[in-house]
Amino acid sequence: MAALFGSRLRKGATTTAVAAVAIAALSASQAPGALPVDAGGSHAADVTPPPGTPVSGNSSYYTELPPLTTPDKPGTSVDLPGTGTAVAAAEADIPATVLSAYQRAEQTVAETKPGCNLPWQLLAAIGKVESGHARDGQVDDNGTTLAPILGPVLNGVGFANISDTDNGEFDGDAKHDRAVGPMQFIPSTWRTWGKDGNGDGVKDPNNIFDAALAAAYYLCAGQRDLSIDEDLHRAILGYNHSREYLNTVLSWFQYYKKGAYETPVGTGTVPVSTGPLSPSASPTVTAPSTPGTPKPSGSPSTGPKTSPSPSPSPDKPGTSPGTSKPTRPGGGTTSPSPGDSGSPTTPAPKPVATRIEKTGTAPLTAVAGSRFAQQAAVRTVDAVGKPVAKTVVRFEIVGDTDARFVTGLTTSVDITGVTGTASAPALQAGERTGDFTIRATAVVPGVAPVDFAASVTARRADALARTTTQELTAAPGTEFATPVEVKATYQGAAAGQVAVSAAVITSATDATAPAAGPYFKDANGAALRTLTELKTDADGVLRLPGLYAADASGTYLLRLETEGGATLTIELKVA
């Protein structure tokens, strides 16, 4: 984690210096979405936060800004292997499981609320500011935090005063509420907006998939269109009623969208903190000093204090001004520990997946409208066959089908666990029958994808019966007074949406439709003696269209057949 301010920026009174620097950086960048500021540092175009309690209860958040980089700096974007999609380099700094949660939430909302135009980068910006991406990805394979992430007690001391609303169920505090989880929902807000984002049947604010999806739906509330600045700013302010918060989130939003937090060369400063601050502390902000120029006595310092050496030697390459000791990120110096040779230790190379393989051979089949019993699952292994964890695997439904994952999407991302396995969400069959493919792709260079064959079969019925016992009779040239109604069942249960065909035939041993006899009518009133594309309703019931008697008297048969082989023959009398 870079430097951060550990307290909620409250009312702007104690954070003027920080706000001025943050807004100056935004203004200098001219980044899209940055709010204009006047000379006094206040917003020229004021946006009123939505009414009600903020999502996080105005509890503490990270106020560090993204790294400052020059526009079009080489290396600000990369191509994800195997996808051909340019992705911001900043994306690589988001833990894989957390990134998957943000992107899955974006996909879900794109399907259910397309007018919202929610980008995953907005969720990433809020997740960064609220919890540092669940404390740099400290979540299990299911996305649940390894340890609780709790905001300060909202008892009115430095923060809002919110009495307990959940009997301590989520935050462990039966007296006051606290913000909970990687997206920092207070319990009362979670009761309203909580979602099940990973399909386990539980709405858990400590789960990044659940919390990211809940945040997505909150941001899209009230028919907001987040491609419009005013709606975007109001949505962010609804998370926390703070202008400083808005600017901090916007800066990270731009960073995740572009792979850089851009400012013109030589402009802009980064706020630097001395560590966690108390609610009443006023942060100290310093501009970077020019190398070789001593700081004025008494000026604030952001790093560990060091005493000047009695006889400073000329600066050597790789050293900080005024000291011969090598520098380390964030300031300060390092010295070899006892037993340390002083040479850097080469970290062991991380295992890399070289192959992706299926973990099961069971066929992926389901009847139309039902859920598949099996799920596509794979294992990633290295060159010697050992499982490789933390590999991003993308699952995609390919082919002419209306089957979808239970998320409602045709794509899903999962991260392999310690056993190297990753699974697609459960698969829901649509009404379209036929074969298609589930393709699993490891986002690793040179690793070939694997395909799972999947198929949807027609709904079946093993029995057909009339719903009444009345005789079907009619005089020549008239309509049968009693409608033909049947019910389909499968293993004793109603068989809904089952395909049925009906035909008027001469005899039980001759399925040829007669040249004369009872008939149905098409849209133009012409006689039809065969009907296809009929379906039972949700209760397995089918009522046929009106049936008419021709001029010829006699006894005829109406045969109905379903997918699965169920048949029913009904006698028709014309007299």
Coordinates of C-alpha atoms in Angstrom, one line a residue:
M1 CA 0.0 0.0 0.0
A2 CA 1.2 3.5 -0.7
A3 CA 0.9 6.3 1.7
L4 CA -2.6 6.8 3.0
F5 CA -4.6 9.1 5.4
G6 CA -6.3 6.9 7.9
S7 CA -9.3 9.1 8.7
R8 CA -12.4 10.1 7.0
L9 CA -12.1 13.6 5.5
R10 CA -14.8 15.4 7.4
K11 CA -16.6 18.6 6.3
G12 CA -13.3 19.8 4.6
A13 CA -12.4 21.8 7.8
T14 CA -9.3 19.8 8.7
T15 CA -8.3 18.7 5.2
T16 CA -8.0 21.9 3.2
A17 CA -4.4 21.3 2.3
V18 CA -5.0 17.8 1.2
A19 CA -8.1 18.8 -0.8
A20 CA -6.3 21.6 -2.5
V21 CA -3.5 19.3 -3.6
A22 CA -5.9 16.6 -4.7
I23 CA -8.1 19.0 -6.7
A24 CA -5.0 20.7 -8.1
A25 CA -3.8 17.4 -9.5
L26 CA -7.2 16.7 -11.0
S27 CA -7.4 20.1 -12.5
A28 CA -3.9 19.9 -14.0
S29 CA -4.6 16.6 -15.5
Q30 CA -7.7 17.8 -17.4
A31 CA -8.9 14.2 -17.1
P32 CA -12.4 13.5 -18.3
G33 CA -14.8 13.6 -15.4
A34 CA -12.6 15.9 -13.3
L35 CA -14.7 18.5 -11.6
P36 CA -13.9 22.1 -12.3
V37 CA -12.6 24.2 -9.4
D38 CA -12.5 27.9 -8.7
A39 CA -9.6 29.8 -7.2
G40 CA -10.7 28.9 -3.7
G41 CA -10.7 25.2 -4.3
S42 CA -14.4 24.7 -4.2
H43 CA -16.4 23.1 -7.0
A44 CA -17.8 25.5 -9.5
A45 CA -20.6 23.1 -10.4
D46 CA -22.0 21.9 -7.2
V47 CA -23.6 18.4 -7.2
T48 CA -25.9 17.6 -4.3
P49 CA -25.5 14.1 -2.8
P50 CA -28.6 11.9 -2.9
P51 CA -30.7 12.0 0.3
G52 CA -30.3 9.4 3.0
T53 CA -27.5 7.8 5.0
P54 CA -24.3 7.3 2.9
V55 CA -23.5 3.7 2.0
S56 CA -20.4 3.7 4.2
G57 CA -21.8 5.9 6.9
N58 CA -19.0 8.3 6.2
S59 CA -16.5 6.1 7.9
S60 CA -12.7 6.1 7.2
Y61 CA -11.2 5.5 3.8
Y62 CA -7.9 5.7 1.9
T63 CA -7.0 9.1 0.5
E64 CA -3.9 8.3 -1.4
L65 CA -3.9 9.3 -5.1
P66 CA -2.7 7.2 -8.0
P67 CA 0.9 7.6 -9.2
L68 CA 1.5 10.6 -11.4
T69 CA 2.7 9.7 -14.9
T70 CA 3.2 11.7 -18.1
P71 CA 0.7 11.3 -20.9
D72 CA 1.3 8.5 -23.3
K73 CA 4.1 7.1 -21.1
P74 CA 5.4 3.8 -22.6
G75 CA 4.1 0.8 -20.8
T76 CA 0.8 2.3 -19.6
S77 CA -1.1 -0.5 -21.3
V78 CA -0.6 -4.2 -22.0
D79 CA -2.3 -6.9 -23.9
L80 CA -3.8 -9.7 -22.0
P81 CA -2.4 -12.9 -23.6
G82 CA -5.0 -14.8 -25.5
T83 CA -7.6 -12.1 -25.4
G84 CA -6.3 -9.5 -27.9
T85 CA -7.7 -6.8 -25.6
A86 CA -5.7 -3.8 -24.5
V87 CA -5.9 -3.6 -20.7
A88 CA -4.6 -0.8 -18.5
A89 CA -1.4 -1.7 -16.8
A90 CA -3.0 -0.5 -13.5
E91 CA -5.3 -3.5 -13.8
A92 CA -2.4 -5.8 -13.1
D93 CA -2.2 -4.2 -9.6
I94 CA -5.7 -5.4 -8.7
P95 CA -5.8 -8.8 -7.1
A96 CA -7.2 -11.3 -9.6
T97 CA -10.2 -12.5 -7.5
V98 CA -11.1 -8.9 -6.7
L99 CA -10.8 -7.9 -10.3
S100 CA -13.0 -10.8 -11.3
A101 CA -15.7 -9.6 -8.9
Y102 CA -15.6 -6.0 -10.3
Q103 CA -15.9 -7.3 -13.9
R104 CA -18.6 -9.8 -13.1
A105 CA -20.6 -7.1 -11.5
E106 CA -20.2 -4.9 -14.5
Q107 CA -21.4 -7.8 -16.8
T108 CA -24.4 -8.5 -14.6
V109 CA -25.5 -4.9 -14.5
A110 CA -24.9 -4.6 -18.3
E111 CA -27.5 -7.3 -18.8
T112 CA -30.1 -6.2 -16.2
K113 CA -29.7 -2.3 -16.3
P114 CA -28.0 -1.5 -19.7
G115 CA -28.9 2.1 -19.5
C116 CA -26.7 2.6 -16.4
N117 CA -23.5 2.2 -18.4
L118 CA -21.5 1.1 -15.3
P119 CA -17.8 0.5 -15.9
W120 CA -16.0 -2.0 -13.7
Q121 CA -13.3 0.7 -13.2
L122 CA -15.7 2.7 -11.1
L123 CA -16.2 -0.2 -8.7
A124 CA -12.4 -0.7 -8.7
A125 CA -11.9 3.0 -7.7
I126 CA -14.4 2.7 -4.8
G127 CA -13.0 -0.6 -3.8
K128 CA -9.5 0.9 -3.7
V129 CA -10.6 3.9 -1.7
E130 CA -12.8 1.9 0.7
S131 CA -10.6 -1.1 1.5
G132 CA -7.5 -1.2 -0.7
H133 CA -9.1 -3.9 -2.7
A134 CA -10.0 -6.1 0.3
R135 CA -6.6 -5.4 1.8
D136 CA -4.7 -6.4 -1.4
G137 CA -6.8 -9.4 -2.1
Q138 CA -7.0 -11.1 1.3
V139 CA -9.9 -13.2 0.3
D140 CA -10.5 -17.0 0.0
D141 CA -11.2 -18.8 -3.3
N142 CA -14.9 -18.0 -2.9
G143 CA -14.2 -14.3 -2.5
T144 CA -14.8 -14.0 1.3
T145 CA -12.4 -11.9 3.3
L146 CA -9.9 -13.9 5.4
A147 CA -10.4 -11.5 8.3
P148 CA -13.2 -8.9 8.9
I149 CA -12.8 -5.5 7.4
L150 CA -14.5 -3.1 9.7
G151 CA -14.8 0.7 9.7
P152 CA -14.6 2.8 12.9
V153 CA -17.5 2.6 15.5
L154 CA -20.1 5.1 14.3
N155 CA -20.7 6.6 17.7
G156 CA -20.6 10.3 16.7
V157 CA -17.0 10.7 17.8
G158 CA -15.3 12.0 14.7
F159 CA -17.8 10.2 12.5
A160 CA -21.6 9.8 12.1
N161 CA -23.7 8.6 15.0
I162 CA -25.6 5.5 13.9
S163 CA -27.1 3.2 16.5
D164 CA -27.0 -0.5 15.9
T165 CA -29.4 -1.8 13.3
D166 CA -28.4 -5.5 13.0
N167 CA -27.9 -6.7 16.6
G168 CA -24.2 -7.1 15.7
E169 CA -24.9 -9.7 13.0
F170 CA -22.6 -8.1 10.4
D171 CA -20.3 -5.8 12.4
G172 CA -20.1 -7.6 15.8
D173 CA -21.3 -4.4 17.6
A174 CA -24.7 -4.5 19.2
K175 CA -24.5 -0.8 20.2
H176 CA -23.4 1.1 17.1
D177 CA -23.1 0.3 13.5
R178 CA -19.8 0.0 11.6
A179 CA -19.0 -0.2 7.9
V180 CA -18.4 -3.8 6.9
G181 CA -16.5 -5.7 4.2
P182 CA -14.4 -4.8 1.1
M183 CA -17.0 -2.2 -0.1
Q184 CA -17.7 -0.9 3.4
F185 CA -21.5 -1.2 3.6
I186 CA -23.1 -0.2 6.9
P187 CA -25.6 -2.9 8.0
S188 CA -28.7 -0.9 7.4
T189 CA -27.7 -0.1 3.8
W190 CA -26.7 -3.8 3.2
R191 CA -30.2 -4.8 4.3
T192 CA -31.5 -2.8 1.3
W193 CA -28.8 -3.3 -1.3
G194 CA -27.2 -6.7 -0.4
K195 CA -26.8 -9.1 -3.4
D196 CA -25.6 -12.7 -4.0
G197 CA -22.9 -12.2 -6.5
N198 CA -21.2 -15.6 -6.5
G199 CA -24.4 -17.8 -6.6
D200 CA -23.9 -19.5 -3.2
G201 CA -27.3 -18.5 -2.0
V202 CA -26.0 -16.1 0.7
K203 CA -25.8 -12.2 0.7
D204 CA -22.6 -11.5 2.6
P205 CA -21.1 -8.0 2.8
N206 CA -17.7 -9.7 3.6
N207 CA -17.7 -11.4 0.2
I208 CA -16.2 -9.3 -2.6
F209 CA -18.5 -10.8 -5.3
D210 CA -21.6 -10.0 -3.2
A211 CA -20.4 -6.6 -2.1
A212 CA -19.2 -5.5 -5.6
L213 CA -22.6 -6.4 -7.1
A214 CA -24.5 -4.6 -4.4
A215 CA -22.3 -1.5 -4.9
A216 CA -23.0 -1.8 -8.7
Y217 CA -26.8 -1.8 -8.2
Y218 CA -26.6 1.1 -5.7
L219 CA -24.6 3.2 -8.1
C220 CA -27.2 2.5 -10.8
A221 CA -30.1 3.4 -8.5
G222 CA -32.8 5.9 -9.6
Q223 CA -32.3 5.3 -13.4
R224 CA -28.8 6.8 -13.2
D225 CA -26.7 6.9 -16.4
L226 CA -23.1 6.9 -15.2
S227 CA -21.9 8.1 -18.6
I228 CA -23.3 11.5 -17.5
D229 CA -21.1 13.4 -15.2
E230 CA -23.8 14.6 -12.9
D231 CA -25.2 11.1 -12.4
L232 CA -21.7 9.8 -11.9
H233 CA -20.8 12.4 -9.3
R234 CA -24.1 12.0 -7.4
A235 CA -23.7 8.2 -7.3
I236 CA -20.2 8.6 -5.8
L237 CA -21.3 11.2 -3.3
G238 CA -24.1 8.8 -2.3
Y239 CA -21.3 6.5 -1.1
N240 CA -19.8 9.2 1.1
H241 CA -21.1 12.8 1.4
S242 CA -17.6 14.3 0.9
R243 CA -16.2 16.4 -1.9
E244 CA -12.7 15.2 -1.1
Y245 CA -14.0 11.6 -1.3
L246 CA -15.5 12.4 -4.7
N247 CA -12.2 13.7 -6.1
T248 CA -10.2 10.8 -4.7
V249 CA -12.5 8.2 -6.3
L250 CA -12.5 10.1 -9.6
S251 CA -8.7 10.2 -9.7
W252 CA -8.6 6.4 -9.2
F253 CA -11.4 5.9 -11.7
Q254 CA -9.4 7.7 -14.4
Y255 CA -6.3 5.7 -13.5
Y256 CA -8.0 2.4 -13.9
K257 CA -9.6 3.5 -17.2
K258 CA -6.3 4.7 -18.7
G259 CA -3.5 2.9 -16.9
A260 CA -2.2 6.3 -15.8
Y261 CA -3.2 9.2 -13.7
E262 CA -2.1 11.8 -16.2
T263 CA -0.8 15.3 -15.6
P264 CA 1.2 17.5 -17.9
V265 CA 5.0 17.0 -17.6
G266 CA 6.4 18.9 -14.6
T267 CA 3.1 19.7 -13.0
G268 CA 1.1 18.4 -10.1
T269 CA 2.1 17.1 -6.6
V270 CA 1.2 14.1 -4.6
P271 CA -0.1 14.4 -1.1
V272 CA 2.1 12.5 1.3
S273 CA 1.1 11.4 4.8
T274 CA 3.1 10.6 7.8
G275 CA 1.0 7.5 8.4
P276 CA -2.4 6.9 10.0
L277 CA -4.0 10.1 11.3
S278 CA -6.3 10.6 14.2
P279 CA -9.7 12.1 13.4
S280 CA -8.6 15.4 14.6
A281 CA -5.2 15.4 13.0
S282 CA -4.4 17.7 10.2
P283 CA -2.3 16.1 7.5
T284 CA 1.0 17.4 6.5
V285 CA 1.7 17.9 2.8
T286 CA 5.1 18.5 1.3
A287 CA 6.3 18.9 -2.2
P288 CA 9.3 16.7 -3.2
S289 CA 12.5 18.6 -2.4
T290 CA 15.1 19.2 -5.1
P291 CA 18.0 16.7 -4.9
G292 CA 21.0 18.3 -3.2
T293 CA 18.9 21.2 -1.7
P294 CA 18.6 21.0 2.1
K295 CA 15.1 21.5 3.5
P296 CA 14.5 24.5 5.7
S297 CA 14.8 23.8 9.4
G298 CA 11.6 22.7 10.9
S299 CA 9.9 21.7 7.7
P300 CA 7.6 18.8 7.8
S301 CA 9.1 15.4 7.0
T302 CA 7.2 12.4 5.7
G303 CA 9.9 9.7 6.2
P304 CA 11.8 8.4 9.2
K305 CA 14.0 11.1 10.8
T306 CA 17.7 10.5 10.4
S307 CA 20.7 12.4 12.0
P308 CA 23.2 13.8 9.6
S309 CA 26.4 11.9 9.4
P310 CA 29.4 13.8 10.8
S311 CA 31.3 13.8 7.5
P312 CA 28.9 13.3 4.6
S313 CA 30.6 11.8 1.6
P314 CA 29.8 12.7 -1.9
D315 CA 26.6 11.1 -3.1
K316 CA 27.0 7.8 -4.9
P317 CA 24.8 6.4 -7.6
G318 CA 21.8 4.7 -6.1
T319 CA 21.9 6.7 -2.9
S320 CA 19.7 9.5 -1.6
P321 CA 21.2 13.0 -1.3
G322 CA 23.2 13.5 1.8
T323 CA 23.6 9.8 2.7
S324 CA 25.7 7.0 1.4
K325 CA 23.2 4.4 2.4
P326 CA 21.0 2.9 -0.4
T327 CA 17.4 4.2 -0.4
R328 CA 14.3 2.1 -0.2
P329 CA 10.8 2.8 -1.5
G330 CA 8.9 5.2 0.7
G331 CA 12.0 6.8 2.3
G332 CA 14.4 5.6 5.0
T333 CA 17.4 3.3 4.6
T334 CA 18.2 -0.3 4.8
S335 CA 21.1 -2.1 6.4
P336 CA 22.0 -5.8 6.3
S337 CA 20.5 -7.8 9.1
P338 CA 22.7 -10.2 11.1
G339 CA 23.7 -13.1 8.9
D340 CA 22.8 -11.3 5.7
S341 CA 25.5 -11.2 3.1
G342 CA 24.2 -7.9 1.9
S343 CA 23.4 -9.4 -1.5
P344 CA 19.8 -9.3 -2.6
T345 CA 18.0 -12.6 -2.5
T346 CA 16.6 -13.8 -5.8
P347 CA 13.0 -14.8 -5.2
A348 CA 11.9 -18.2 -6.3
P349 CA 10.2 -18.0 -9.7
K350 CA 6.4 -18.2 -9.5
P351 CA 4.9 -21.4 -11.0
V352 CA 3.3 -20.7 -14.4
A353 CA 0.6 -22.8 -15.9
T354 CA 1.6 -24.5 -19.1
R355 CA -1.5 -26.6 -19.6
I356 CA -5.2 -26.5 -18.8
E357 CA -7.2 -29.7 -18.5
K358 CA -10.7 -30.8 -17.7
T359 CA -11.4 -32.2 -14.2
G360 CA -14.4 -34.3 -15.2
T361 CA -15.8 -36.3 -18.1
A362 CA -19.5 -36.2 -17.3
P363 CA -21.5 -34.8 -20.2
L364 CA -23.0 -31.4 -19.9
T365 CA -26.6 -32.0 -20.8
A366 CA -29.9 -30.7 -19.6
V367 CA -33.6 -30.6 -20.6
A368 CA -34.7 -27.2 -22.0
G369 CA -35.5 -24.8 -19.2
S370 CA -33.7 -26.7 -16.5
R371 CA -30.3 -26.3 -14.8
F372 CA -27.4 -28.4 -15.9
A373 CA -26.4 -31.0 -13.2
Q374 CA -22.7 -30.6 -14.1
Q375 CA -20.5 -27.6 -14.3
A376 CA -17.5 -27.0 -16.5
A377 CA -14.3 -27.2 -14.3
V378 CA -10.6 -27.2 -15.2
R379 CA -7.2 -27.6 -13.6
T380 CA -4.1 -25.5 -14.5
V381 CA -0.8 -27.3 -14.1
D382 CA 2.8 -26.5 -14.7
A383 CA 5.4 -28.3 -16.9
V384 CA 5.8 -31.1 -14.4
G385 CA 2.1 -31.5 -13.8
K386 CA 1.8 -29.6 -10.5
P387 CA -1.3 -27.5 -9.9
V388 CA -0.8 -23.7 -10.3
A389 CA -2.9 -21.4 -8.2
K390 CA -4.0 -17.8 -9.0
T391 CA -4.4 -18.4 -12.7
V392 CA -7.2 -16.4 -14.3
V393 CA -9.6 -18.7 -16.3
R394 CA -12.2 -17.3 -18.6
F395 CA -15.3 -19.4 -19.4
E396 CA -17.4 -18.6 -22.5
I397 CA -20.6 -20.0 -24.0
V398 CA -19.9 -20.5 -27.7
G399 CA -22.5 -21.5 -30.3
D400 CA -26.2 -21.0 -31.3
T401 CA -27.9 -21.3 -27.9
D402 CA -29.9 -19.3 -25.4
A403 CA -28.3 -21.2 -22.5
R404 CA -26.7 -18.9 -19.9
F405 CA -24.7 -19.1 -16.8
V406 CA -26.9 -18.5 -13.7
T407 CA -25.4 -15.0 -13.6
G408 CA -27.4 -14.3 -16.8
L409 CA -24.2 -13.9 -18.8
T410 CA -22.4 -15.9 -21.5
T411 CA -19.0 -15.3 -20.0
S412 CA -17.5 -15.7 -16.5
V413 CA -14.1 -15.4 -14.9
D414 CA -12.7 -17.6 -12.1
I415 CA -9.3 -17.8 -10.3
T416 CA -7.7 -21.2 -9.6
G417 CA -7.2 -22.1 -6.0
V418 CA -4.4 -24.0 -4.4
T419 CA -5.5 -27.2 -6.2
G420 CA -5.2 -25.4 -9.5
T421 CA -8.9 -25.8 -10.2
A422 CA -11.4 -23.2 -11.5
S423 CA -15.1 -23.7 -12.2
A424 CA -17.7 -22.0 -14.4
P425 CA -21.0 -20.9 -12.7
A426 CA -23.9 -23.3 -12.9
L427 CA -25.4 -23.4 -16.4
Q428 CA -29.1 -22.7 -17.1
A429 CA -30.7 -24.2 -20.3
G430 CA -32.9 -22.0 -22.3
E431 CA -35.7 -23.1 -24.7
R432 CA -33.5 -23.6 -27.7
T433 CA -32.4 -27.2 -28.2
G434 CA -29.2 -28.4 -29.7
D435 CA -25.4 -28.6 -29.2
F436 CA -23.0 -25.8 -28.1
T437 CA -19.6 -25.4 -26.4
I438 CA -18.3 -24.1 -23.1
R439 CA -14.7 -22.9 -23.8
A440 CA -12.2 -22.5 -20.9
T441 CA -9.2 -20.2 -21.6
A442 CA -6.3 -19.7 -19.2
V443 CA -5.1 -16.1 -19.5
V444 CA -1.5 -17.3 -19.9
P445 CA 0.6 -17.0 -23.0
G446 CA 0.9 -20.2 -25.0
V447 CA -1.8 -22.2 -23.2
A448 CA -4.4 -23.7 -25.5
P449 CA -8.0 -23.5 -24.4
V450 CA -10.2 -26.6 -23.7
D451 CA -13.8 -27.1 -24.9
F452 CA -16.7 -28.8 -23.2
A453 CA -19.4 -30.2 -25.4
A454 CA -22.9 -29.2 -24.1
S455 CA -26.4 -29.9 -25.3
V456 CA -30.0 -29.0 -24.5
T457 CA -32.7 -31.6 -25.2
A458 CA -36.4 -31.0 -25.6
R459 CA -38.6 -31.1 -22.6
R460 CA -40.2 -34.6 -22.3
A461 CA -43.4 -36.2 -21.2
D462 CA -44.1 -39.9 -20.6
A463 CA -47.8 -39.6 -20.4
L464 CA -50.7 -37.7 -22.0
A465 CA -54.3 -37.6 -20.8
R466 CA -57.5 -35.6 -21.5
T467 CA -58.6 -33.3 -18.8
T468 CA -62.3 -34.2 -19.4
T469 CA -64.2 -37.4 -20.3
Q470 CA -66.9 -35.8 -22.5
E471 CA -67.4 -37.4 -25.9
L472 CA -66.2 -35.4 -28.9
T473 CA -69.1 -35.2 -31.4
A474 CA -70.3 -32.7 -34.0
A475 CA -72.8 -32.5 -36.8
P476 CA -71.4 -32.3 -40.4
G477 CA -70.2 -28.7 -41.2
T478 CA -70.2 -27.5 -37.5
E479 CA -67.6 -27.0 -34.8
F480 CA -67.0 -29.5 -32.0
A481 CA -68.6 -28.0 -28.9
T482 CA -66.2 -29.5 -26.5
P483 CA -62.6 -28.3 -26.9
V484 CA -59.8 -30.8 -26.9
E485 CA -57.7 -30.3 -23.8
V486 CA -54.9 -32.6 -22.6
K487 CA -52.3 -32.6 -19.8
A488 CA -48.7 -33.9 -20.1
T489 CA -46.8 -35.4 -17.2
Y490 CA -43.3 -36.7 -16.7
Q491 CA -42.8 -39.3 -13.9
G492 CA -46.1 -38.2 -12.4
A493 CA -45.2 -34.4 -12.4
A494 CA -46.7 -31.8 -14.7
A495 CA -44.5 -31.4 -17.8
G496 CA -44.6 -27.8 -18.8
Q497 CA -43.4 -26.4 -22.2
V498 CA -43.4 -29.8 -23.8
A499 CA -43.7 -29.9 -27.6
V500 CA -46.8 -31.6 -28.9
S501 CA -48.0 -32.5 -32.4
A502 CA -51.6 -33.3 -33.4
A503 CA -53.0 -35.0 -36.5
V504 CA -56.4 -36.3 -37.6
I505 CA -55.8 -39.9 -38.9
T506 CA -57.9 -42.6 -40.5
S507 CA -57.2 -45.5 -38.1
A508 CA -54.9 -46.5 -35.3
T509 CA -52.8 -48.5 -37.7
D510 CA -52.8 -45.9 -40.5
A511 CA -51.3 -42.6 -39.5
T512 CA -52.1 -41.0 -42.9
A513 CA -54.2 -37.9 -42.6
P514 CA -57.6 -38.4 -44.3
A515 CA -58.5 -36.5 -47.4
A516 CA -61.8 -35.6 -45.6
G517 CA -62.9 -35.4 -42.0
P518 CA -62.5 -33.1 -39.0
Y519 CA -60.0 -30.3 -39.4
F520 CA -58.4 -27.2 -37.8
K521 CA -58.0 -23.9 -39.6
D522 CA -55.0 -21.9 -40.4
A523 CA -54.7 -18.1 -40.3
N524 CA -56.5 -17.8 -43.6
G525 CA -59.3 -20.2 -42.7
A526 CA -58.0 -23.1 -44.8
A527 CA -58.4 -26.6 -43.5
L528 CA -55.4 -28.2 -41.6
R529 CA -55.4 -31.7 -40.4
T530 CA -51.9 -31.7 -38.9
L531 CA -50.6 -29.2 -36.2
T532 CA -47.0 -28.9 -35.1
E533 CA -45.1 -26.5 -32.8
L534 CA -47.7 -26.8 -30.0
K535 CA -46.5 -26.6 -26.4
T536 CA -48.0 -27.3 -23.0
D537 CA -48.2 -24.4 -20.6
A538 CA -46.3 -24.2 -17.3
D539 CA -48.8 -26.6 -15.7
G540 CA -48.4 -29.2 -18.5
V541 CA -51.9 -28.3 -20.0
L542 CA -52.6 -27.8 -23.8
R543 CA -55.9 -26.7 -25.3
L544 CA -56.0 -27.3 -29.0
P545 CA -57.5 -24.7 -31.4
G546 CA -61.1 -25.1 -32.6
L547 CA -61.9 -28.4 -34.4
Y548 CA -64.5 -28.5 -37.2
A549 CA -66.4 -31.4 -38.7
A550 CA -66.4 -31.8 -42.5
D551 CA -69.5 -32.8 -44.5
A552 CA -68.7 -36.5 -44.4
S553 CA -70.1 -38.4 -41.5
G554 CA -68.1 -41.1 -39.7
T555 CA -65.7 -41.9 -36.9
Y556 CA -62.2 -40.4 -37.0
L557 CA -59.1 -40.4 -34.7
L558 CA -57.1 -37.5 -33.4
R559 CA -53.5 -38.6 -32.4
L560 CA -51.3 -36.4 -30.1
E561 CA -47.6 -37.1 -29.6
T562 CA -44.9 -35.5 -27.4
E563 CA -41.1 -35.5 -27.2
G564 CA -40.3 -38.4 -25.1
G565 CA -42.7 -40.8 -26.8
A566 CA -46.0 -40.1 -25.0
T567 CA -49.0 -40.6 -27.2
L568 CA -52.8 -40.2 -26.9
T569 CA -55.5 -41.2 -29.4
I570 CA -58.9 -39.5 -29.1
E571 CA -62.1 -40.6 -31.0
L572 CA -64.0 -38.0 -33.0
K573 CA -67.5 -38.6 -34.2
V574 CA -69.3 -36.8 -37.0
A575 CA -73.0 -37.6 -37.2

